[in-house]
Amino acid sequence: MSVIYDRIALIGLGLIAGSMSLAIRRGGLAGEVVGYARSHATRATAREIGLCDRIEDTAAAAVEGADLVVLCVPVGVMGDVAVEIAPNLKPGATVSDVGSVKRAVIDAVAPHLPENVHFVPAHPLAGTEHSGPRSGFATLFDNRWCLIVPQEGADRAAVDRLEALWRGIGAQTDEMEADHHDLVLAVTSHTPHLIAYTMVGVADDLRRVTDSEVIKYSAAGFRDFTRIAASDPTMWRDVFLNNREATLEILGRFTEELFALQRAIRKGDGDHLHAYFTRTRAIRRGIIEAGQDTDAPDFGRARSG
Amino acid sequence: MSVIYDRIALIGLGLIAGSMSLAIRRGGLAGEVVGYARSHATRATAREIGLCDRIEDTAAAAVEGADLVVLCVPVGVMGDVAVEIAPNLKPGATVSDVGSVKRAVIDAVAPHLPENVHFVPAHPLAGTEHSGPRSGFATLFDNRWCLIVPQEGADRAAVDRLEALWRGIGAQTDEMEADHHDLVLAVTSHTPHLIAYTMVGVADDLRRVTDSEVIKYSAAGFRDFTRIAASDPTMWRDVFLNNREATLEILGRFTEELFALQRAIRKGDGDHLHAYFTRTRAIRRGIIEAGQDTDAPDFGRARSG
């Protein structure tokens, strides 16, 4: 592939930025990838493993002369970072982010950016339960979706260029409106994560079932929940605080449905349960047909057998 | 390995029985594996793919002369099958099962068995979201646990022999009391499954988020839920109806915790969320250390990338 941006600056060097850097180099998509992280330890690790072409000690120095600046920090600090880098942004540069929530990030970042830069929010739908500068890998985004959330009156060329980068990184791109994005993600990612965290917390609380037993006998089901519930606490705290309305709406629907199933169990209404469980099978088939997972006959056993 | 039972009869030919048959042959653990399924179509498929050494058209014929009979049918029909096979059981034979619930199965099966056979309930903690005679594979139980639930006054030799079979199949064995088993499984498997079914149902209901979007953008998290929620509806209906008390108890604790997190989101209590999410990370590490999953950096992306 060919160079899409001469210089790309990644602010925050965790799982997403690290994987982006590795994928950008794999594709030869940038002349130079510059990185910055607030933590000295993270910068030291990034230098040690050569995560980027260059690691700077300040965000200002990192964005200097960059044609694309991608904010890869927790949603809750995006605004602070925008304030920090605004004075040093190159005129005509594009600023993007990888936040899991879009409306809150737009409200926090947009007001601080100079008029002569293009702000094109984005959200790659990919992740793992690991975090930190050592957690990245070049194939993280392959065959995954990256949702681009262009603002009103956005420069088409700037949007197309960012989408080209993400496709070069290995992702498929699609455009979506910010509020709709936040609702879709509340359903497909945010609420499922909260539920997984809750279930693991319940297991941890139960005194009658010792931790060792819960761990030892974590058959498929709970084991998958623990994988989800091991995700980065800071990132997820910020997701829930910044996608509050949508998450609470979906949680309300969830408890409503759960109580209906709970009543069916209490009353011994097997038909209700069977009909419900049969319906949920269909959406799974759809996901496999959509190529977002494989039909491999396991719950990750291929990894653990 | 050497033969542990001259003849083993598997009643019900789904994922578990099919995988058992393949693993028993892999280990050379039986002189002959005989199978029976109520459905003609299932028997035909089992014969076509040579799932067992012999497929019989009646449960009575299948258990004839068998040294071990394993009931691999949904928990709700275990009692009926016991009644059906009781007259034809070989004196001194061992009868076992693979039900996900133990107390209800013991109450349904034990009363119908003749005094001259040994009843040793068991539950292999392994499964996938697939079902039917074509879904089995020989490695399903490798490195998994099989819980043995010996009855009071059980014949030690019969129990040891069954445990030897499961170890030969590839599983680790442990013994547990029936009611405790049902509570542990309510935490590690039953309640997580109900929650996953519910979340997938909510997504399916949401009109504002079309199915296509939910499927298309099913990032890790929801995608894992759909895998769980694609499990066999009949098996799971029976699990919830037959492990009612424990499931309802755990569900009560779950909604209590969920409401606390929901309140934290509503009130913007980030500290509560962060502390909770940090705590749940530990149990995940424990599971990896316990060898029940790998630390592979993905949510199954290795399968789907």
XYZ file of C-alpha atoms in Angstrom:
610
model
C 0.000 0.000 0.000
C 1.088 3.630 -0.242
C 1.595 6.389 2.308
C -1.690 8.080 3.249
C -0.321 10.539 5.845
C 3.296 11.691 6.009
C 3.187 11.899 9.790
C 0.678 10.355 12.204
C 0.682 11.186 15.916
C -0.910 8.759 18.385
C -1.807 10.275 21.757
C -2.119 7.556 24.391
C -0.246 4.290 23.844
C -2.547 1.481 24.948
C -4.068 -1.481 23.116
C -5.675 0.557 20.322
C -2.817 2.984 19.587
C -0.262 0.201 19.785
C -2.223 -1.971 17.381
C -2.756 1.012 15.060
C 0.975 1.741 14.970
C 1.811 -1.869 14.153
C -0.898 -2.060 11.469
C 0.099 1.303 9.948
C 3.675 0.083 9.610
C 2.522 -3.277 8.248
C 0.705 -1.403 5.510
C 3.329 1.283 4.976
C 0.534 3.829 5.455
C 2.575 6.622 7.066
C 5.982 8.209 6.617
C 6.372 8.369 10.382
C 4.352 7.331 13.432
C 4.962 9.481 16.503
C 3.659 8.471 19.918
C 2.993 10.060 23.295
C 1.646 8.724 26.587
C 1.139 10.645 29.827
C 2.837 7.966 31.924
C 6.635 7.897 31.913
C 6.582 4.120 32.359
C 4.361 3.701 29.298
C 6.644 5.890 27.187
C 9.674 3.913 28.399
C 8.020 0.621 27.457
C 6.947 1.988 24.079
C 10.546 3.058 23.363
C 11.900 -0.272 24.592
C 9.706 -2.313 22.240
C 9.919 0.233 19.399
C 6.149 0.648 19.310
C 6.403 3.850 17.228
C 9.101 5.460 15.069
C 9.475 8.172 17.699
C 8.135 8.710 21.235
C 7.871 12.282 22.503
C 7.707 13.385 26.157
C 4.913 15.908 25.611
C 1.688 15.773 23.619
C 2.563 19.165 22.117
C 5.846 17.874 20.678
C 4.167 14.693 19.422
C 1.522 16.511 17.338
C 4.045 19.008 15.909
C 3.838 18.805 12.126
C 1.544 15.772 12.196
C -0.936 15.427 9.311
C -3.133 13.175 11.430
C -3.479 13.207 15.202
C -5.452 10.344 16.776
C -6.595 10.654 20.393
C -6.346 7.150 21.899
C -6.982 8.068 25.541
C -9.941 7.223 27.813
C -13.116 9.107 26.833
C -13.040 11.071 30.069
C -9.768 12.865 29.302
C -10.232 13.538 25.576
C -11.172 17.148 26.267
C -8.068 17.838 28.378
C -5.843 16.377 25.670
C -7.549 18.544 23.028
C -6.804 21.651 25.085
C -3.183 20.513 25.466
C -2.491 19.921 21.763
C -4.651 22.625 20.160
C -1.924 25.320 19.974
C 0.557 22.992 18.261
C -1.688 21.434 15.619
C -0.502 21.839 12.035
C -2.925 23.921 9.912
C -4.926 21.602 7.692
C -4.214 18.604 9.904
C -6.919 16.082 10.765
C -7.731 15.259 14.377
C -9.534 11.979 15.106
C -10.146 9.722 18.093
C -10.978 6.096 18.857
C -13.424 6.620 21.720
C -16.207 4.079 22.352
C -18.639 6.960 22.892
C -19.029 9.665 20.278
C -21.447 12.409 21.374
C -19.601 13.128 24.640
C -16.216 13.090 22.901
C -17.413 15.499 20.209
C -18.812 17.874 22.845
C -15.562 17.689 24.825
C -13.080 17.992 21.952
C -14.618 20.073 19.138
C -14.822 23.407 21.016
C -11.077 23.396 21.693
C -9.815 22.732 18.168
C -8.708 25.599 15.891
C -10.805 26.314 12.820
C -8.019 25.330 10.447
C -7.989 21.619 11.400
C -10.472 18.903 10.465
C -12.085 16.949 13.312
C -13.253 13.497 12.190
C -14.336 11.289 15.126
C -14.047 7.529 14.678
C -14.532 4.310 16.631
C -12.888 1.029 15.669
C -15.055 -1.862 16.904
C -12.242 -4.043 18.110
C -10.590 -4.770 21.399
C -9.389 -7.390 23.820
C -9.440 -7.712 27.602
C -5.803 -6.630 27.703
C -4.481 -3.083 27.942
C -1.208 -1.178 28.001
C 1.608 -0.594 25.486
C 2.514 -4.276 25.253
C -1.023 -5.413 24.431
C -1.210 -4.261 20.810
C -0.987 -6.487 17.741
C -1.103 -5.622 14.027
C -4.107 -7.809 13.183
C -6.487 -6.422 15.841
C -8.573 -4.492 13.312
C -8.509 -6.971 10.442
C -12.048 -7.612 9.182
C -13.468 -5.438 11.974
C -15.602 -2.329 11.532
C -14.413 1.213 12.115
C -17.328 3.642 12.432
C -16.585 7.147 11.177
C -18.741 9.950 12.617
C -18.285 13.006 10.344
C -19.465 16.346 11.723
C -21.852 18.653 9.892
C -19.988 20.492 7.146
C -16.990 18.169 7.435
C -14.371 18.326 4.684
C -15.161 15.329 2.456
C -11.545 14.846 1.410
C -10.410 14.711 5.052
C -13.113 12.148 5.872
C -12.274 9.999 2.854
C -8.576 10.101 3.721
C -9.199 8.885 7.287
C -11.427 6.093 5.982
C -8.677 5.107 3.558
C -6.262 4.845 6.495
C -8.609 2.581 8.431
C -9.154 0.364 5.404
C -5.382 0.207 5.007
C -5.164 -0.825 8.649
C -7.441 -3.745 7.783
C -10.863 -2.540 8.915
C -14.086 -1.995 7.005
C -15.459 1.527 7.387
C -18.958 2.867 7.723
C -20.365 6.278 8.627
C -22.879 6.873 11.391
C -24.476 9.759 13.282
C -23.109 10.269 16.801
C -26.257 9.684 18.882
C -27.237 6.642 16.858
C -23.722 5.292 17.280
C -24.006 5.658 21.043
C -27.296 3.735 21.136
C -26.066 0.925 18.877
C -22.941 0.528 20.999
C -24.971 0.618 24.218
C -26.696 -2.515 22.895
C -23.808 -4.349 21.296
C -21.019 -3.493 23.693
C -21.613 -1.194 26.677
C -24.541 -2.965 28.363
C -23.095 -6.463 27.731
C -19.887 -5.337 29.419
C -21.743 -3.955 32.443
C -23.686 -7.210 32.770
C -20.528 -9.292 32.548
C -18.849 -7.153 35.206
C -21.915 -7.608 37.412
C -22.086 -11.393 37.058
C -18.403 -11.773 37.854
C -18.868 -9.508 40.864
C -21.743 -11.675 42.108
C -19.628 -14.811 41.828
C -16.842 -13.064 43.685
C -19.215 -12.033 46.480
C -20.760 -15.446 47.052
C -19.307 -16.892 50.208
C -21.113 -20.216 49.876
C -19.352 -20.759 46.562
C -15.668 -20.231 47.156
C -13.652 -18.331 44.595
C -11.558 -21.408 43.994
C -14.662 -23.378 43.022
C -16.006 -20.613 40.823
C -12.670 -20.429 39.077
C -12.051 -24.158 38.954
C -15.461 -24.944 37.481
C -15.875 -21.901 35.263
C -17.512 -23.764 32.402
C -18.157 -21.936 29.189
C -20.589 -19.173 29.955
C -19.092 -17.688 33.072
C -15.604 -18.039 31.633
C -16.567 -15.852 28.681
C -17.997 -13.270 31.119
C -14.742 -13.112 33.043
C -12.882 -12.430 29.812
C -15.139 -9.451 29.123
C -15.026 -8.345 32.764
C -11.226 -8.209 32.692
C -11.293 -5.181 30.368
C -9.628 -1.904 31.332
C -11.505 -0.376 34.331
C -10.694 3.251 33.512
C -11.787 2.983 29.902
C -15.059 1.353 30.883
C -15.801 3.688 33.779
C -15.548 6.556 31.289
C -17.718 4.750 28.744
C -20.578 4.373 31.204
C -20.286 7.887 32.592
C -20.252 9.301 29.060
C -22.952 7.153 27.467
C -25.265 7.336 30.446
C -28.677 7.834 28.812
C -28.351 5.081 26.205
C -26.854 2.616 28.682
C -29.599 3.280 31.245
C -32.271 2.892 28.555
C -30.927 -0.474 27.446
C -30.426 -1.576 31.056
C -34.091 -0.787 31.695
C -35.171 -2.971 28.798
C -32.775 -5.684 29.935
C -34.129 -5.914 33.483
C -37.674 -5.898 32.095
C -36.914 -8.935 29.928
C -34.916 -10.627 32.671
C -37.805 -10.318 35.119
C -40.142 -11.893 32.557
C -37.808 -14.885 32.218
C -37.359 -15.014 35.993
C -41.144 -15.183 36.371
C -41.303 -17.955 33.778
C -38.739 -19.962 35.756
C -40.611 -19.367 39.016
C -43.926 -20.387 37.450
C -42.405 -23.304 35.527
C -43.479 -21.850 32.173
C -41.259 -23.993 29.946
C -42.942 -22.883 26.729
C -42.041 -19.238 27.362
C -38.405 -20.182 28.035
C -38.121 -22.483 25.034
C -39.648 -19.927 22.665
C -37.333 -17.204 23.949
C -34.196 -19.351 23.687
C -35.161 -20.453 20.192
C -35.543 -16.845 19.036
C -32.104 -15.832 20.314
C -30.483 -18.548 18.202
C -31.341 -16.714 14.992
C -29.370 -13.559 15.745
C -26.282 -15.710 16.340
C -26.601 -17.228 12.872
C -26.839 -13.721 11.474
C -23.577 -12.735 13.120
C -21.780 -15.739 11.676
C -23.237 -15.009 8.230
C -22.138 -11.373 8.642
C -18.592 -12.675 9.106
C -18.181 -11.141 12.561
C -17.445 -14.501 14.180
C -16.792 -18.083 13.149
C -18.938 -21.165 13.602
C -16.043 -22.942 15.314
C -17.702 -25.430 17.717
C -16.492 -24.018 20.999
C -16.695 -21.178 23.523
C -13.037 -20.462 22.988
C -12.070 -24.039 23.786
C -9.815 -24.050 20.735
C -7.740 -21.549 22.686
C -7.910 -23.403 25.964
C -8.110 -27.133 25.147
C -5.119 -47.004 27.388
C -7.000 -50.176 28.197
C -10.661 -51.134 28.097
C -12.548 -49.919 31.185
C -16.043 -51.180 30.228
C -16.698 -54.015 27.769
C -19.891 -52.340 26.543
C -21.045 -48.748 26.987
C -24.543 -47.612 25.990
C -25.175 -43.930 25.285
C -28.828 -42.869 25.446
C -29.387 -39.656 23.485
C -26.944 -38.808 20.694
C -26.287 -35.079 20.898
C -23.126 -33.056 21.452
C -22.118 -34.755 24.717
C -22.844 -38.392 23.766
C -21.259 -37.909 20.352
C -18.118 -36.409 21.849
C -18.012 -39.153 24.497
C -18.225 -41.864 21.829
C -15.403 -40.299 19.804
C -13.237 -39.823 22.912
C -13.931 -43.364 24.194
C -12.794 -44.784 20.858
C -9.777 -42.453 20.770
C -8.708 -43.917 24.116
C -9.758 -47.477 23.411
C -11.762 -47.352 26.639
C -14.619 -49.688 25.673
C -15.035 -52.951 23.778
C -18.170 -51.571 22.128
C -20.103 -48.294 22.178
C -23.829 -48.684 21.527
C -26.055 -45.711 20.887
C -29.750 -44.847 20.876
C -31.683 -41.656 20.163
C -35.458 -41.202 20.240
C -35.519 -39.426 16.886
C -35.316 -41.594 13.766
C -33.472 -38.823 11.941
C -30.819 -38.635 14.666
C -30.319 -42.402 14.585
C -30.003 -42.285 10.793
C -27.389 -39.529 10.969
C -25.485 -41.363 13.719
C -25.400 -44.507 11.553
C -24.373 -42.503 8.486
C -21.369 -40.925 10.202
C -20.544 -44.038 12.249
C -20.865 -42.178 15.537
C -21.058 -45.428 17.550
C -20.154 -49.051 16.868
C -23.848 -49.910 16.831
C -27.067 -47.879 16.851
C -30.223 -49.525 18.213
C -33.828 -48.501 17.505
C -34.977 -48.840 21.117
C -33.406 -47.766 24.410
C -34.144 -51.238 25.794
C -32.082 -52.920 23.059
C -29.272 -50.380 23.453
C -28.772 -51.037 27.185
C -28.975 -54.819 26.793
C -25.794 -56.297 28.282
C -24.163 -52.876 28.746
C -21.727 -52.528 31.672
C -22.220 -48.774 31.663
C -25.318 -46.866 30.554
C -25.001 -43.072 30.274
C -28.142 -40.963 30.007
C -27.305 -38.059 27.661
C -30.807 -36.629 27.246
C -32.269 -33.306 28.441
C -32.702 -33.170 32.222
C -36.484 -33.060 31.846
C -36.759 -36.517 30.291
C -34.155 -38.407 32.365
C -36.917 -39.958 34.498
C -38.871 -41.266 31.508
C -35.732 -42.835 30.036
C -34.936 -44.484 33.383
C -38.392 -46.074 33.416
C -37.899 -47.251 29.829
C -34.510 -48.936 30.354
C -34.897 -50.228 33.921
C -36.236 -53.724 33.000
C -33.371 -54.376 30.563
C -30.396 -53.236 32.664
C -27.681 -55.855 33.201
C -27.281 -56.826 36.882
C -24.219 -55.082 38.323
C -24.219 -52.490 35.559
C -23.545 -48.826 36.300
C -26.029 -46.143 35.236
C -24.784 -42.558 34.950
C -25.909 -39.315 33.309
C -24.428 -36.049 32.058
C -27.146 -33.662 33.228
C -26.276 -30.040 34.089
C -28.499 -30.305 37.178
C -27.983 -33.096 39.695
C -30.583 -33.016 42.485
C -33.558 -33.081 40.121
C -32.001 -35.838 38.001
C -31.279 -37.980 41.051
C -34.867 -37.557 42.293
C -36.225 -38.422 38.833
C -33.967 -41.390 38.022
C -32.978 -43.178 41.244
C -36.468 -44.428 42.233
C -36.859 -46.305 38.937
C -33.573 -48.204 38.906
C -33.369 -51.820 40.145
C -31.361 -52.497 43.328
C -28.760 -54.529 41.470
C -27.360 -51.635 39.426
C -25.092 -48.772 40.552
C -26.338 -45.220 39.930
C -23.446 -42.728 39.737
C -24.578 -39.269 38.528
C -21.993 -37.116 36.745
C -21.702 -33.784 34.973
C -18.927 -32.978 32.497
C -18.330 -29.207 32.494
C -17.906 -28.849 28.756
C -20.089 -27.841 25.888
C -20.461 -25.675 22.834
C -23.336 -23.717 21.321
C -23.911 -26.508 18.818
C -26.126 -29.547 19.258
C -27.147 -32.727 17.482
C -25.334 -35.899 16.355
C -22.955 -34.039 14.011
C -21.755 -31.584 16.694
C -19.519 -33.904 18.706
C -15.721 -33.939 18.666
C -13.218 -36.153 20.511
C -11.388 -33.303 22.273
C -14.444 -31.633 23.857
C -13.608 -32.891 27.358
C -9.821 -32.554 27.241
C -8.583 -30.610 30.284
C -12.185 -29.996 31.400
C -13.716 -31.038 34.705
C -16.234 -33.842 35.137
C -18.025 -33.621 38.486
C -19.040 -36.977 39.948
C -21.933 -36.955 42.434
C -21.877 -40.303 44.299
C -24.998 -41.245 46.239
C -24.973 -42.240 49.907
C -23.745 -45.813 50.237
C -22.494 -45.868 46.662
C -20.244 -48.761 45.605
C -16.720 -47.305 45.695
C -15.441 -49.567 42.926
C -18.268 -48.462 40.614
C -17.532 -44.795 41.328
C -13.792 -45.214 40.786
C -14.412 -47.041 37.526
C -16.596 -44.243 36.162
C -13.994 -41.655 37.184
C -11.339 -43.701 35.388
C -13.470 -43.593 32.236
C -13.795 -39.800 32.387
C -10.066 -39.393 32.939
C -9.493 -41.681 29.970
C -11.843 -39.433 27.972
C -9.521 -36.552 28.817
C -11.289 -34.847 31.732
C -10.195 -34.217 35.299
C -12.622 -35.617 37.875
C -13.828 -34.313 41.203
C -16.621 -35.354 43.569
C -19.314 -33.033 44.838
C -22.592 -33.179 46.760
C -25.688 -32.721 44.574
C -27.167 -29.527 46.087
C -23.776 -27.827 46.244
C -23.184 -28.778 42.612
C -26.457 -27.138 41.630
C -25.528 -23.880 43.393
C -22.008 -23.750 41.946
C -23.365 -24.335 38.452
C -26.098 -21.738 38.945
C -23.268 -19.230 39.410
C -20.765 -20.423 36.831
C -23.122 -21.519 34.066
C -26.890 -21.351 34.494
C -27.347 -17.695 35.442
C -24.728 -16.476 32.903
C -26.630 -18.340 30.202
C -29.957 -16.795 31.210
C -28.392 -13.333 31.180
C -26.855 -13.875 27.772
C -30.186 -15.100 26.398
C -31.831 -11.981 27.845
C -29.333 -9.514 26.393
C -29.608 -11.052 22.946
C -33.377 -10.929 23.249
C -33.256 -7.231 24.127
C -31.105 -6.495 21.082
C -33.507 -8.471 18.938
C -36.489 -6.520 20.296
C -35.022 -3.062 19.767
C -36.674 -1.528 16.762
C -34.494 1.584 16.821
C -31.423 -0.572 16.404
C -32.090 -2.808 13.465
C -31.007 -6.431 13.626
C -28.649 -5.820 10.750
C -26.836 -3.124 12.721
C -26.724 -5.209 15.874
C -25.272 -8.075 13.894
C -22.963 -5.990 11.750
C -21.471 -4.123 14.671
C -21.475 -6.913 17.246
C -18.128 -6.021 18.762
C -16.614 -8.368 21.297
C -18.948 -8.433 24.247
C -22.289 -8.874 22.571
C -20.795 -11.326 20.117
C -19.740 -13.569 22.986
C -23.267 -13.364 24.425
C -24.801 -14.497 21.144
C -22.514 -17.506 21.146
C -23.772 -18.495 24.583
C -27.368 -17.662 23.665
C -27.231 -19.998 20.663
C -27.134 -23.042 22.951
C -29.759 -25.774 22.755
C -33.164 -24.338 23.843
C -34.590 -27.618 25.137
C -31.563 -28.449 27.231
C -31.536 -24.984 28.775
C -35.274 -24.810 29.377
C -34.922 -28.018 31.401
C -31.897 -26.706 33.278
C -33.777 -23.637 34.525
C -36.948 -25.538 35.364
C -34.912 -28.126 37.292
C -32.472 -25.841 39.085
C -35.107 -23.237 39.934
C -34.203 -22.321 43.523
C -30.462 -21.837 42.978
C -30.967 -19.940 39.728
C -33.539 -17.612 41.312
C -31.248 -17.017 44.279
C -28.315 -16.045 42.079
C -30.570 -13.955 39.844
C -31.707 -12.048 42.927
C -28.120 -11.269 43.871
C -27.343 -10.342 40.268
C -30.147 -7.783 39.937
C -29.177 -6.344 43.347
C -25.604 -5.740 42.142
C -26.747 -4.539 38.733
C -29.034 -1.938 40.302
C -26.132 -0.675 42.430
C -23.996 -0.192 39.305
C -26.971 1.359 37.497
C -27.337 3.860 40.325
C -23.602 4.628 40.156
C -23.949 5.376 36.436
C -27.019 7.544 37.023
C -25.280 9.454 39.829
C -21.971 9.654 37.964
C -20.131 7.771 40.740
C -16.977 6.907 38.796
C -15.086 5.673 41.857
C -17.690 2.987 42.549
C -17.550 1.804 38.925
C -13.755 1.805 38.750
C -13.383 -0.088 42.044
C -15.945 -2.687 40.930
C -14.344 -3.184 37.509
C -10.892 -3.486 39.080
C -12.079 -6.204 41.472
C -13.561 -8.318 38.680
C -10.216 -8.394 36.897
C -8.698 -10.569 39.620
C -11.079 -13.495 39.186
C -10.181 -13.577 35.482
C -6.508 -13.953 36.324
C -7.438 -16.812 38.624
C -9.221 -18.644 35.836
C -6.220 -18.327 33.541
C -3.909 -19.544 36.306
C -6.311 -22.431 36.929
C -5.808 -23.418 33.287
C -9.494 -23.126 32.385
C -8.828 -20.577 29.633
C -5.893 -19.021 27.855
C -4.530 -15.513 28.045
C -4.764 -15.229 24.258
C -5.292 -11.520 23.587
C -8.720 -11.645 22.012
C -12.430 -12.304 22.538
C -12.212 -15.171 20.095
C -10.776 -12.950 17.395
C -8.154 -15.587 16.699
C -11.056 -17.634 15.351
C -12.737 -14.808 13.530
C -9.958 -12.525 12.339
